CSV table of C-alpha atoms and ligand atoms in Angstrom, one decimal:
chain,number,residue,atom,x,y,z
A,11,UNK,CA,10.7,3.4,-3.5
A,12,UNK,CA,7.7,1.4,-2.7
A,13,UNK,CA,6.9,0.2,0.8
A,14,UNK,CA,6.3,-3.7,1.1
A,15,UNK,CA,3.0,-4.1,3.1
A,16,UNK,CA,1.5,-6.6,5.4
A,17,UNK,CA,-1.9,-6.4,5.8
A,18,UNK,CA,-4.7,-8.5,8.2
A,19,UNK,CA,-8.1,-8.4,7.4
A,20,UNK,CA,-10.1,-9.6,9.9
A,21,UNK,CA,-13.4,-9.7,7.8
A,22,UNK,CA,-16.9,-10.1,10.3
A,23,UNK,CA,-14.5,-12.2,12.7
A,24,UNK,CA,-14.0,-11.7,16.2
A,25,UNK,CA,-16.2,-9.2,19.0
A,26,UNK,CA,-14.8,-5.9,19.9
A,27,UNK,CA,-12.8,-8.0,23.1
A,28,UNK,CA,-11.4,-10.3,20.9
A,29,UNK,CA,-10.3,-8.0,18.2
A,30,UNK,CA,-8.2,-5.6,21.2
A,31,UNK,CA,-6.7,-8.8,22.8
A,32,UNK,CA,-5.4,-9.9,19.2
A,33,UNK,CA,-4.2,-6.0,18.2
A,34,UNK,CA,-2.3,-5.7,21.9
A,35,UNK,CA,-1.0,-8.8,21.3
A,36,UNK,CA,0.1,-8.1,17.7
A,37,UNK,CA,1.3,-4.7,19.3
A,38,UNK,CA,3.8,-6.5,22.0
A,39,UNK,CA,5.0,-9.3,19.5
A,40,UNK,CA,6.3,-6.2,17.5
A,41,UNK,CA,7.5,-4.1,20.3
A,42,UNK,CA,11.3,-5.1,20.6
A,43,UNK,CA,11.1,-5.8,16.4
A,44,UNK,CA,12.6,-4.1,14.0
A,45,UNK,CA,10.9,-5.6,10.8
A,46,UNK,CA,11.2,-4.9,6.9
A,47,UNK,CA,7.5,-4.0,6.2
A,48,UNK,CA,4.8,-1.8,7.1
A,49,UNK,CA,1.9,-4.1,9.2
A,50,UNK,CA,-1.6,-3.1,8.7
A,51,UNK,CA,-4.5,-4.5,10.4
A,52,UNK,CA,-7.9,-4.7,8.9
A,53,UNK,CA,-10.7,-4.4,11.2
A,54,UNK,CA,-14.4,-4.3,11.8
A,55,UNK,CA,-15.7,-1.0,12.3
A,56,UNK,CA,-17.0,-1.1,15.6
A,57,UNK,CA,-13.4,-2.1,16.6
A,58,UNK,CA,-11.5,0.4,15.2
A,59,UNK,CA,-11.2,3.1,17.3
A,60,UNK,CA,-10.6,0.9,20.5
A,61,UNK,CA,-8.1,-1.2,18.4
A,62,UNK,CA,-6.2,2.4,17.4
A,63,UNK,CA,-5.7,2.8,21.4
A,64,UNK,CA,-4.6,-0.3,21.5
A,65,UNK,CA,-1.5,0.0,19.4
A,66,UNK,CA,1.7,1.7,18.2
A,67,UNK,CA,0.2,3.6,15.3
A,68,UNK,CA,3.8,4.0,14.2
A,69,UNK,CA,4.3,0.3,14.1
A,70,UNK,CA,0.8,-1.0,13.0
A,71,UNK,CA,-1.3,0.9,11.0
A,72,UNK,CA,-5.7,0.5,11.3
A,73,UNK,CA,-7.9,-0.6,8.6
A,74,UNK,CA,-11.3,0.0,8.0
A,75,UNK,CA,-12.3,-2.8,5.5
A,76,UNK,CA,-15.0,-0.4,3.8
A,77,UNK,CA,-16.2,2.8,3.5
A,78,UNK,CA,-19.8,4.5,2.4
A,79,UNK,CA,-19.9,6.3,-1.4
A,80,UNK,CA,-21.5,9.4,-0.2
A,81,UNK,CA,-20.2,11.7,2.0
A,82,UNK,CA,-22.5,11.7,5.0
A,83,UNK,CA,-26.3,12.1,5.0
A,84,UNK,CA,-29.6,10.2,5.4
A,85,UNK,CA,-27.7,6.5,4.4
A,86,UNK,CA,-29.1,4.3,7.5
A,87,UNK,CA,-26.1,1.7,8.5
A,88,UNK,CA,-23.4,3.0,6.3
A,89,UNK,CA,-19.9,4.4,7.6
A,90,UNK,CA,-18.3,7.4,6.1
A,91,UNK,CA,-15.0,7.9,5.5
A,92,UNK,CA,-14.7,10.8,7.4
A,93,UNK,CA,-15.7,8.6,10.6
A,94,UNK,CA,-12.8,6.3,9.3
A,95,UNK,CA,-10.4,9.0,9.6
A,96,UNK,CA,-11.9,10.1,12.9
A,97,UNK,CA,-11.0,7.2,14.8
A,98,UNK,CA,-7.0,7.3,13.5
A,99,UNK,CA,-7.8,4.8,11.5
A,100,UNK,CA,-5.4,5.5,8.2
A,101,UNK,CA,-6.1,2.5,5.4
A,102,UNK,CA,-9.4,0.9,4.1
A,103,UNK,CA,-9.6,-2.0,2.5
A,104,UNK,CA,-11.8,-1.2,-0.8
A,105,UNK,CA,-13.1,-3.2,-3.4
A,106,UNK,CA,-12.9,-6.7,-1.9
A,107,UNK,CA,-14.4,-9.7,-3.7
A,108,UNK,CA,-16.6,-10.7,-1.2
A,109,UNK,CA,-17.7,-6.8,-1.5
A,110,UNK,CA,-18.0,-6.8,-4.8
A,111,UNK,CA,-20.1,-10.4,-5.1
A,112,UNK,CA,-22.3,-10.3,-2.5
A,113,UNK,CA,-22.9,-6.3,-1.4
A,114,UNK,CA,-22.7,-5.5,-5.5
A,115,UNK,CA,-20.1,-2.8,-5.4
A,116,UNK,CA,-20.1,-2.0,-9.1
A,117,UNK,CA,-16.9,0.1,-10.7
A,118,UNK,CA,-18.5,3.0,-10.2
A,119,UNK,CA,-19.7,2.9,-6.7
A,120,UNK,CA,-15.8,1.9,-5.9
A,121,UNK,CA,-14.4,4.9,-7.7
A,122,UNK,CA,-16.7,7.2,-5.4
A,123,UNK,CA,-15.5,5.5,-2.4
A,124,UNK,CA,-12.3,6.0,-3.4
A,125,UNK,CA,-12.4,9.6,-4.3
A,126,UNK,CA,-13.9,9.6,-0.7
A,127,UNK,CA,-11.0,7.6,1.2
A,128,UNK,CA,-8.4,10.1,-0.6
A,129,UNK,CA,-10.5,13.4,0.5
A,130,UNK,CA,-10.5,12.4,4.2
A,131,UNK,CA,-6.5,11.1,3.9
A,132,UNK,CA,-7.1,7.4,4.3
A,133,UNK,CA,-4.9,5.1,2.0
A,134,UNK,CA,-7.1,2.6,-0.3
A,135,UNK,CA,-5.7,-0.7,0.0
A,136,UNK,CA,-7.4,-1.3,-3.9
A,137,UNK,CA,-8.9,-5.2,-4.5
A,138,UNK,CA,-8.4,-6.4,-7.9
A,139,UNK,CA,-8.5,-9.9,-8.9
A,140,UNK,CA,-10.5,-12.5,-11.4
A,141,UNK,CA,-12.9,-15.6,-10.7
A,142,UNK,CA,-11.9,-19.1,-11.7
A,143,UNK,CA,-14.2,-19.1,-14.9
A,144,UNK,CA,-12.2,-15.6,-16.0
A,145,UNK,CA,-8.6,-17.4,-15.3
A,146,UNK,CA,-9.9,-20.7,-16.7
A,147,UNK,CA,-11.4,-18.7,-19.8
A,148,UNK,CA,-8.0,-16.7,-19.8
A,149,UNK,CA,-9.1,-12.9,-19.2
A,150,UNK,CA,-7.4,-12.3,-16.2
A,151,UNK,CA,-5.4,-10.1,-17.4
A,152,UNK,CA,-8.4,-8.2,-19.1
A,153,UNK,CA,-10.7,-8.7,-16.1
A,154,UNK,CA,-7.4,-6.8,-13.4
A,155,UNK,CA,-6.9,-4.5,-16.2
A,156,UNK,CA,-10.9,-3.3,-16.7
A,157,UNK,CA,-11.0,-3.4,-12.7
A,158,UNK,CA,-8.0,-0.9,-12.4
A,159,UNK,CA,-9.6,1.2,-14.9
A,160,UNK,CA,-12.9,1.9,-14.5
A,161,UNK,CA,-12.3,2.6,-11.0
A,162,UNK,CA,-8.8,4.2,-10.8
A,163,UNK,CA,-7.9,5.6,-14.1
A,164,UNK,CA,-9.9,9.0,-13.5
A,165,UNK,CA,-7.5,9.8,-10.3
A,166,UNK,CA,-4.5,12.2,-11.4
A,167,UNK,CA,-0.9,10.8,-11.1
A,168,UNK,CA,-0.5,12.2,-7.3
A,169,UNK,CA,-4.0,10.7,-5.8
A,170,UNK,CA,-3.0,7.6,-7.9
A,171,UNK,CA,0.1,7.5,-5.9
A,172,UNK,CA,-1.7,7.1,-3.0
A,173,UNK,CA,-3.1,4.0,-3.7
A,174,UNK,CA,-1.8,0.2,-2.3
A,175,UNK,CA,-3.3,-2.5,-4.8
A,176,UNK,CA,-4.2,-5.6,-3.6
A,177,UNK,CA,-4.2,-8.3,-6.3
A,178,UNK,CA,-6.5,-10.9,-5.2
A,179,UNK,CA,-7.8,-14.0,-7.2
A,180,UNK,CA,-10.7,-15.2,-6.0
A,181,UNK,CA,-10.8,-18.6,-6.6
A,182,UNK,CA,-7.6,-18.2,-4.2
A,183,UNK,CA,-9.4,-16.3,-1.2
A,184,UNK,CA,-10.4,-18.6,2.1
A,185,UNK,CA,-9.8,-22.2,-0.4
A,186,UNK,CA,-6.2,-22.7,0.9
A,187,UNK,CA,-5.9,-22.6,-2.9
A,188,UNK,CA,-2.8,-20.5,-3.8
A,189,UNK,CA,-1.4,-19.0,-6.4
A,190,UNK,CA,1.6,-20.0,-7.1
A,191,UNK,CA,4.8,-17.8,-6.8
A,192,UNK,CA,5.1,-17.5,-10.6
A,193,UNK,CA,1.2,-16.9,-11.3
A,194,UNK,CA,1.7,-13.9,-9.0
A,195,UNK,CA,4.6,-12.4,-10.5
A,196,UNK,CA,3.0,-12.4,-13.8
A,197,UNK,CA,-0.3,-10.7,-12.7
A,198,UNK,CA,2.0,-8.2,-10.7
A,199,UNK,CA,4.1,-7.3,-13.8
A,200,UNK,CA,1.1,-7.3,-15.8
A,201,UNK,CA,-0.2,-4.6,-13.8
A,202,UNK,CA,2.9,-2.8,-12.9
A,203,UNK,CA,2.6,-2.0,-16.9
A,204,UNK,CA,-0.6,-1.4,-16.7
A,205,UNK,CA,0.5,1.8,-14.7
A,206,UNK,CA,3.6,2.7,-16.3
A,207,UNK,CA,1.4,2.8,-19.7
A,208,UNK,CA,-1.0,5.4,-17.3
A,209,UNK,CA,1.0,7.0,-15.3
A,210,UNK,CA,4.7,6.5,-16.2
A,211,UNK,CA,7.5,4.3,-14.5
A,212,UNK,CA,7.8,6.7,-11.3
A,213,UNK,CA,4.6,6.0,-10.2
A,214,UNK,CA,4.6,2.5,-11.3
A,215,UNK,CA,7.8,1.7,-9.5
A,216,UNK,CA,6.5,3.4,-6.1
A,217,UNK,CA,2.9,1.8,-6.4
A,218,UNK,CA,2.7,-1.3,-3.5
A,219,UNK,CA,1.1,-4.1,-4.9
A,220,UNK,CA,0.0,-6.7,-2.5
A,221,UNK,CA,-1.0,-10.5,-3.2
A,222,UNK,CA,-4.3,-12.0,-1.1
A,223,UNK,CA,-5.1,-15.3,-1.3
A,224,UNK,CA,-4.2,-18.1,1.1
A,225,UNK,CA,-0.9,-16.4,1.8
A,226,UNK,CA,-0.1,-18.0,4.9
A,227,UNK,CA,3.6,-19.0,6.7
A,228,UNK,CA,4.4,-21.9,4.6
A,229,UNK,CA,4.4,-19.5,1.4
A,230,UNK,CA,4.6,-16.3,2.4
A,231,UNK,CA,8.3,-15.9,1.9
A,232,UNK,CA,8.1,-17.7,-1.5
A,233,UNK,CA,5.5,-15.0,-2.6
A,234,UNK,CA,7.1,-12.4,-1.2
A,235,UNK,CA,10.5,-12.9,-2.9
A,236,UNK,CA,9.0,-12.3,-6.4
A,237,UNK,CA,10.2,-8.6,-7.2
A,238,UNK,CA,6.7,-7.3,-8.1
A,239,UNK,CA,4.9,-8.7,-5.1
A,240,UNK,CA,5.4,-6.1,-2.8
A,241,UNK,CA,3.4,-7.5,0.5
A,242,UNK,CA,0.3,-9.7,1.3
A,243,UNK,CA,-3.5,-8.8,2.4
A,244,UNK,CA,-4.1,-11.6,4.5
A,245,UNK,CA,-7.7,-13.0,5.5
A,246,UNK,CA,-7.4,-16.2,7.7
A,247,UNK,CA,-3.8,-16.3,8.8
A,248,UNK,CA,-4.2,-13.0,10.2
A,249,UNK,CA,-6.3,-14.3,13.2
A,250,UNK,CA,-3.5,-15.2,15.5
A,251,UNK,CA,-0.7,-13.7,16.0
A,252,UNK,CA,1.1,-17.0,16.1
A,253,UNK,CA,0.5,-17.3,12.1
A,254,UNK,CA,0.3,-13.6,11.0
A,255,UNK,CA,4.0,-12.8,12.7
A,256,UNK,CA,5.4,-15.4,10.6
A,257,UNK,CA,4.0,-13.9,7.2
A,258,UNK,CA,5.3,-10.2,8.6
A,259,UNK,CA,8.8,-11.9,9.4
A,260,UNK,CA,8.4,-13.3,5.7
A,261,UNK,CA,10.1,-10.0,4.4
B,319,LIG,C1,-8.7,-11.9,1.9
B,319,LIG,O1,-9.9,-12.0,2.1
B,319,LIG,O2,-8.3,-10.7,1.6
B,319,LIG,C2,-7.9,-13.0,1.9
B,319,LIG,C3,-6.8,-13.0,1.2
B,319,LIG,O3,-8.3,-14.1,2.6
B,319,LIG,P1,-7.5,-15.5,2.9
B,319,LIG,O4,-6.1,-15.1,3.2
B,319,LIG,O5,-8.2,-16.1,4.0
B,319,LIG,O6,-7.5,-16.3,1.6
């Protein structure tokens, strides 16, 4: 059956100090816990390796919260994934709005990354999720839909089944604007369809799909308790450890 998942993405925030003192802290508060999700913690890339030695891999899996589309090469700046998976890092973060709007990650650039996270064994934590003018126009269940499958649909059923999805709205992301509980479920259905018209139920039913957005403590447990929400891929509230334990202890 399908794992729930809570993930932090740190985005550009805190320097390579910051980022180990708030992964060992992380790493303590969940020492002594036994808790009912997987934790995941997104993190710049400079950090990642330091933050991997920092940490009970077995407790807190490492993000990367991007990876390059080509393989390695003469590509000034860019990451690969292979470097990723060099560190012990095991998830990326792929496809996130703010990736998407200002670095113009088109569907097809995504799908490479992808195919490039899977070669090197690094789980996609998948970003999927509609503007206000799409929601307010009503196609976001078309927009989620044409986002899962220009970018997805190619993978067979067994690399699909490696994939987390992270349904985020947009207008949702940094506003303290959530969704509510029952706007979330019905996205999450919608998309758990979506894959059991692709791939069948089995897959469906063991696909993770998370919910960004302003998830925080207050609602995290609301959220959570929906039966298609399987997690959270949180930006702000997982900054402290004071307000991203909460949201772990949500489940
Ligand atoms: C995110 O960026 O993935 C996110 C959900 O951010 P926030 O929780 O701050 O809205």
């Amino acid at each position: 059956m399908r794992k729930n998942i809570v993930a932090g993405n740190w985005k550009m925030n805190l320097n390579l100090q910051e980022g180990v003192a708030l992964a060992t802290a992380l790493n303590e508060a969940l020492k002594d816990k036994t808790v009912n999700c997987d934790v995941v913690i997104g993190t710049p890339f400079i950090h990642l390796a330091s933050v991997v030695n920092a940490v009970d891999t077995t407790k807190i899996g490492v993000a990367a919260q991007n990876c390059a589309d080509k393989a390695s090469g003469a590509y000034t700046g860019e990451i690969a994934a292979s470097m990723i998976a060099s560190t012990g890092a095991t998830y990326v973060i792929l496809g996130h709005s703010e990736r998407r709007a200002y670095y113009h990650e088109t569907a097809e650039i995504l799908k490479e990354k992808v195919l490039l996270a899977l070669a090197n064994g690094l789980t996609p934590i998948f970003c999927i999720g509609e503007v206000l003018e799409e929601r307010e126009a009503e196609k976001h269940f078309e927009v989620v839909k044409s986002q899962i499958e220009s970018s997805l649909f190619d993978l067979s059923a067994e690399d699909f089944g490696k994939i987390v999805l992270a349904y985020e709205p947009v207008w949702a992301i940094g506003t303290g604007k959530t969704a509510t509980a029952a706007q979330a479920q019905e996205m999450h259905a919608f998309i758990r369809e979506t894959l059991v018209a692709k791939y069948g139920k089995d897959v469906a039913d063991n696909t993770s799909i998370l919910y960004g957005g302003s998830c925080n403590a207050s609602n995290a447990k609301e959220l959570f308790s929906n039966p298609d929400v399987d997690g959270g891929l949180i930006g702000g509230a997982s900054l402290g450890v004071d307000k991203f334990m909460p949201i772990i202890e949500a489940f």
